[in-house]
mmCIF file of C-alpha atoms in Angstrom:
data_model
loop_
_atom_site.group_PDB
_atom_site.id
_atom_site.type_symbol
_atom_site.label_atom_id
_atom_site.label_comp_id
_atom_site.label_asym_id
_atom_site.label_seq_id
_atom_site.Cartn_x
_atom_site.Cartn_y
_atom_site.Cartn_z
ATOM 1 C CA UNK E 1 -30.950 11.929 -26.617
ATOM 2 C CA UNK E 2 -32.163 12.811 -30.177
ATOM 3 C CA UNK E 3 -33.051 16.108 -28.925
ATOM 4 C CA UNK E 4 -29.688 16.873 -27.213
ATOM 5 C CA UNK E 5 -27.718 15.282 -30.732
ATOM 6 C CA UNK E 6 -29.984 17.700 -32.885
ATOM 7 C CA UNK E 7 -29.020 20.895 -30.719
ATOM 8 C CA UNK E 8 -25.393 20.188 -30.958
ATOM 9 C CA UNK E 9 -25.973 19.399 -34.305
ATOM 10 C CA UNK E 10 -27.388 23.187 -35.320
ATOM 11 C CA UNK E 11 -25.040 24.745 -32.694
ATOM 12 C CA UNK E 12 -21.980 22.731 -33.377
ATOM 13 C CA UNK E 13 -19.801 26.283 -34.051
ATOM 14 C CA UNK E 14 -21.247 27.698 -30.938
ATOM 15 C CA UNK E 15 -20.348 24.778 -28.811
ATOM 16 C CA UNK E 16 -17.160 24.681 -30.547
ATOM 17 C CA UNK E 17 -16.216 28.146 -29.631
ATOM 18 C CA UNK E 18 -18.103 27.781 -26.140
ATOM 19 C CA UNK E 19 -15.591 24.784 -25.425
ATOM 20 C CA UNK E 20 -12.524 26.494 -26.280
ATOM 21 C CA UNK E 21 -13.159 29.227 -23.882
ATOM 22 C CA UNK E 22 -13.806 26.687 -20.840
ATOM 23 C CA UNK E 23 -10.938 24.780 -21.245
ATOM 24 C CA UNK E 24 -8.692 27.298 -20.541
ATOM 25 C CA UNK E 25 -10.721 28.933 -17.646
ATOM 26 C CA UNK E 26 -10.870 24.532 -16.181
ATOM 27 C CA UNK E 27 -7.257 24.178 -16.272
ATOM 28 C CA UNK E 28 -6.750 27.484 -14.395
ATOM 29 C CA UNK E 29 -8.937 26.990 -12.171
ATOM 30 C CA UNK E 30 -8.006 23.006 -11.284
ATOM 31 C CA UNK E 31 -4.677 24.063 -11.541
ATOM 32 C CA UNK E 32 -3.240 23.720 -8.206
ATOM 33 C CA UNK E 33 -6.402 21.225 -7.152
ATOM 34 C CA UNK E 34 -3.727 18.087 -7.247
ATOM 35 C CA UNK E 35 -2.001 18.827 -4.097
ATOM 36 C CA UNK E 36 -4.995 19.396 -2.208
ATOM 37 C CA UNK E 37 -5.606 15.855 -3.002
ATOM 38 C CA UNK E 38 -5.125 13.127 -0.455
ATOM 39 C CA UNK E 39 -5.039 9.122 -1.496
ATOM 40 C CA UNK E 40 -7.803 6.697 -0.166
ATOM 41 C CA UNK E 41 -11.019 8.837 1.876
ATOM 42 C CA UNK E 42 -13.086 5.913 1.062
ATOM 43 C CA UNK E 43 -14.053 4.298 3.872
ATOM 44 C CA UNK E 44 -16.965 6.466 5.274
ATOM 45 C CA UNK E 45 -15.760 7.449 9.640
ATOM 46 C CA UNK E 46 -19.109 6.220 10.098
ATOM 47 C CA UNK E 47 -18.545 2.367 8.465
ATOM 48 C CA UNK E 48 -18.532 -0.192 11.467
ATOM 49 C CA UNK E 49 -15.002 -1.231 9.980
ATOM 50 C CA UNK E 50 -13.707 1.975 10.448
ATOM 51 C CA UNK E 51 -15.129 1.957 14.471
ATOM 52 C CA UNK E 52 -13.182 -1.178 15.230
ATOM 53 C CA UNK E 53 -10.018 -0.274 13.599
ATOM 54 C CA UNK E 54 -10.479 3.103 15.769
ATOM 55 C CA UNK E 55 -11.075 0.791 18.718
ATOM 56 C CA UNK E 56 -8.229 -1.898 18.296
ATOM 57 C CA UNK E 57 -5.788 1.105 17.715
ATOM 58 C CA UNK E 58 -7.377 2.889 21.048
ATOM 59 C CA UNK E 59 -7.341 -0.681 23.084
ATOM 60 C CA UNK E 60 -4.333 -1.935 21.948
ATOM 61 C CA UNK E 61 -2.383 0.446 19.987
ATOM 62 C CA UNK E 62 -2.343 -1.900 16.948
ATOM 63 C CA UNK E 63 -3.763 -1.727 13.794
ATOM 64 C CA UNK E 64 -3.889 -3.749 10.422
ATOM 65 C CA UNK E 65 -0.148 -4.534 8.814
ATOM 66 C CA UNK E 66 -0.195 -2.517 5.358
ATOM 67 C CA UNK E 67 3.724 -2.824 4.223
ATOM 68 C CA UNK E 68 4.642 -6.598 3.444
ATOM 69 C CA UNK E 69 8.056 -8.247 2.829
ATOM 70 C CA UNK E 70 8.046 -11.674 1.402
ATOM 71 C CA UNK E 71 11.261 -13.562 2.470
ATOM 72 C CA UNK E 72 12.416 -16.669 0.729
ATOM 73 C CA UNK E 73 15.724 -18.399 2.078
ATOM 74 C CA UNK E 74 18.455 -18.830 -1.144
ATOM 75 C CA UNK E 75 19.464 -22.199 0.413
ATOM 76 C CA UNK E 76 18.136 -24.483 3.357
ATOM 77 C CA UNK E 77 14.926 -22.802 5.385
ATOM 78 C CA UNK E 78 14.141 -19.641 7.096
ATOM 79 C CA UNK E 79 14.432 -22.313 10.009
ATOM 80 C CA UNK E 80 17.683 -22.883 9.439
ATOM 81 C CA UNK E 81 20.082 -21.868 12.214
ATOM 82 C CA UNK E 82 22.460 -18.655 9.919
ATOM 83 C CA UNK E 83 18.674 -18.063 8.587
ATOM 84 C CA UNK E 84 17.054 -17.385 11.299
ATOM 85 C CA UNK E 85 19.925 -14.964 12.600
ATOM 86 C CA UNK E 86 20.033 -13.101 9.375
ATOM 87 C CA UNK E 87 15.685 -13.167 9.353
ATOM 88 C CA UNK E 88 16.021 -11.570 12.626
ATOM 89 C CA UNK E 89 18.326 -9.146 11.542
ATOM 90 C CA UNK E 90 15.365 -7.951 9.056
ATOM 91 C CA UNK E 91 12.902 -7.890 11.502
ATOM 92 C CA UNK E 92 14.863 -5.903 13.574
ATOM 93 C CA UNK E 93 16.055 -3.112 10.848
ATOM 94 C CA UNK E 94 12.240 -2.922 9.882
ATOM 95 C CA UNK E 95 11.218 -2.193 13.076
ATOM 96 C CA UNK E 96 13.709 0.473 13.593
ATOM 97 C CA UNK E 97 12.644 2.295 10.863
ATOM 98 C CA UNK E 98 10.743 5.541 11.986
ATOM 99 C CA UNK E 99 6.656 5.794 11.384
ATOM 100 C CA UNK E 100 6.920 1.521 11.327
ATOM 101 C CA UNK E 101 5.101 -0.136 14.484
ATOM 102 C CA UNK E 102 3.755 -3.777 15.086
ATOM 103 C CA UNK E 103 6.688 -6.045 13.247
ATOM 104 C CA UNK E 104 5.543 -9.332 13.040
ATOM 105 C CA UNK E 105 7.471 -12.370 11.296
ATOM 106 C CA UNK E 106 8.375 -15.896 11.595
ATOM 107 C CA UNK E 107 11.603 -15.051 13.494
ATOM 108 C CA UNK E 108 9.946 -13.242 16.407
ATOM 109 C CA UNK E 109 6.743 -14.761 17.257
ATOM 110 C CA UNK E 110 7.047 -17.176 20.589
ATOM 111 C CA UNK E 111 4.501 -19.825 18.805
ATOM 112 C CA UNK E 112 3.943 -21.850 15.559
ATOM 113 C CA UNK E 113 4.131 -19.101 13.446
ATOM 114 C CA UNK E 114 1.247 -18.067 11.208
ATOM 115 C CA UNK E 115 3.812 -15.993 8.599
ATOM 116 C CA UNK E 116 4.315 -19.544 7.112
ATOM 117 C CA UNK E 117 2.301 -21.220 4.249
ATOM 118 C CA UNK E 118 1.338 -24.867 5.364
ATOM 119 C CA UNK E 119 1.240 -25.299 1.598
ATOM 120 C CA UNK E 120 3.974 -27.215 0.323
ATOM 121 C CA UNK E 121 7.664 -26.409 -0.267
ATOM 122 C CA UNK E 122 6.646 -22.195 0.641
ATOM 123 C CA UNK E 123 6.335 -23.656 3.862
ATOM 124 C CA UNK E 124 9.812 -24.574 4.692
ATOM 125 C CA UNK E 125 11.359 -21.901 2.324
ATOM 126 C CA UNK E 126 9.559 -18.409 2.458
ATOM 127 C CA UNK E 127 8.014 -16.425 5.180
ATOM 128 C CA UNK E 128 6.404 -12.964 5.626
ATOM 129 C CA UNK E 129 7.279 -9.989 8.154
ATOM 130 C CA UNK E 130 4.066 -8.240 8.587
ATOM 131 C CA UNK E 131 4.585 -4.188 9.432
ATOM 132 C CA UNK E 132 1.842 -1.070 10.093
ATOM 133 C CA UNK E 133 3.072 1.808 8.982
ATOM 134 C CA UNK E 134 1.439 5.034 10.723
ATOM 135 C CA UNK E 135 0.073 8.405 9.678
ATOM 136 C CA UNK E 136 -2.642 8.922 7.082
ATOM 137 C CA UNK E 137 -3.092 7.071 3.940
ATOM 138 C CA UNK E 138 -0.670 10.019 2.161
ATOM 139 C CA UNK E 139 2.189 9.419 4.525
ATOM 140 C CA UNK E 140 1.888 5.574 4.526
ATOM 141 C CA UNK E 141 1.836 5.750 1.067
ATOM 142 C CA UNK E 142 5.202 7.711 0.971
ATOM 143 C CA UNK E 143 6.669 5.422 3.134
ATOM 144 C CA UNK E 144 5.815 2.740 1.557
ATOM 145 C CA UNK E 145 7.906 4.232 -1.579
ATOM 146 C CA UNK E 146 10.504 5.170 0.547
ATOM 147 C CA UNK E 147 10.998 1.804 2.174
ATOM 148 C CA UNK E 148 10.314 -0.549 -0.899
ATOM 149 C CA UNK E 149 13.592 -0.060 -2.779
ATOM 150 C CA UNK E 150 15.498 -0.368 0.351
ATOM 151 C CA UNK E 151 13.849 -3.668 1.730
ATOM 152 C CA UNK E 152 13.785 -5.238 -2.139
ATOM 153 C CA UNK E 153 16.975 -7.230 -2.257
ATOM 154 C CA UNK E 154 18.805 -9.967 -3.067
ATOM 155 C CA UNK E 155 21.665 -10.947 -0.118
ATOM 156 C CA UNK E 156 23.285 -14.244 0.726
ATOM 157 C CA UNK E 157 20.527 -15.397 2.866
ATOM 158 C CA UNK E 158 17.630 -14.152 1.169
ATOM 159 C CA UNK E 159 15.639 -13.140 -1.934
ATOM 160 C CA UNK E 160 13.100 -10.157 -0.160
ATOM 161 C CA UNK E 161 10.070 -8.458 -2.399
ATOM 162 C CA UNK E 162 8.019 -6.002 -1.091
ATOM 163 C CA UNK E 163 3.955 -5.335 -1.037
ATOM 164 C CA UNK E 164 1.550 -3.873 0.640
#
């Protein structure tokens, strides 16, 4: 390290001038790198994760939810008889959405649901739709953007946020 401070050091105009001609000559050259970019790539194809969500996908053309919507009634329960219509209702318009598959909430699962927190009052008041939504991790990721703002809402059954 000494070595490497010293030769900057007695260079310092030469790297100076050296620098100022490659920064140019990076940004040209990287210029048009950011759309050739795609998000996520980091799970390795060969990972034994990445095999069984290949299989479960192949098997049973499901996959792991990765757009959230966290429902909490205004008044009463997501139980409650005008809830459960209107948390139905959102299930539904999710799932019609184009590029969303596997819905899942409270409202249309035949047993004890699992979208519901046996922790205290979340229990009775909040509840989770579960949704996969296909294509790569670019498109998911736009959809995800796309569908947000519209799913984020306040109505007169429901306060809904958004994750995933």
């Amino acid at each position: 390290m000494t070595r490497l401070s010293r030769f900057l050091y007695r260079h310092r105009r030469l790297v100076l001038i050296l620098t100022l001609v490659a920064l140019p000559i990076a940004a040209i050259s990287g210029a048009g790198v950011h759309d050739r970019l795609t998000a996520g790539g980091f799970v390795p194809p060969s990972a034994a994760s990445t095999h069984g969500s290949d299989e479960l996908e192949r098997l049973f053309n499901a996959g792991p939810s990765n757009f959230i919507l966290l429902v909490r009634a205004r008044t009463g329960t997501v139980a409650d008889g005008v809830n459960t219509a209107a948390g139905r209702a959102l299930t539904a318009e999710l799932a019609a959405e184009p590029g969303v598959t596997d819905v899942l909430s409270y409202w249309n699962i035949p047993v004890d649901p699992p979208e519901r927190s046996p922790l205290g009052d979340f229990t009775e008041t909040q509840a989770i739709i579960a949704a996969r939504l296909l294509g790569d991790e670019d498109a998911q990721r736009h959809a995800a953007t796309l569908l947000a703002p519209k799913y984020t809402r306040i109505d007169e059954h429901f306060i809904v946020t958004t994750g995933g």
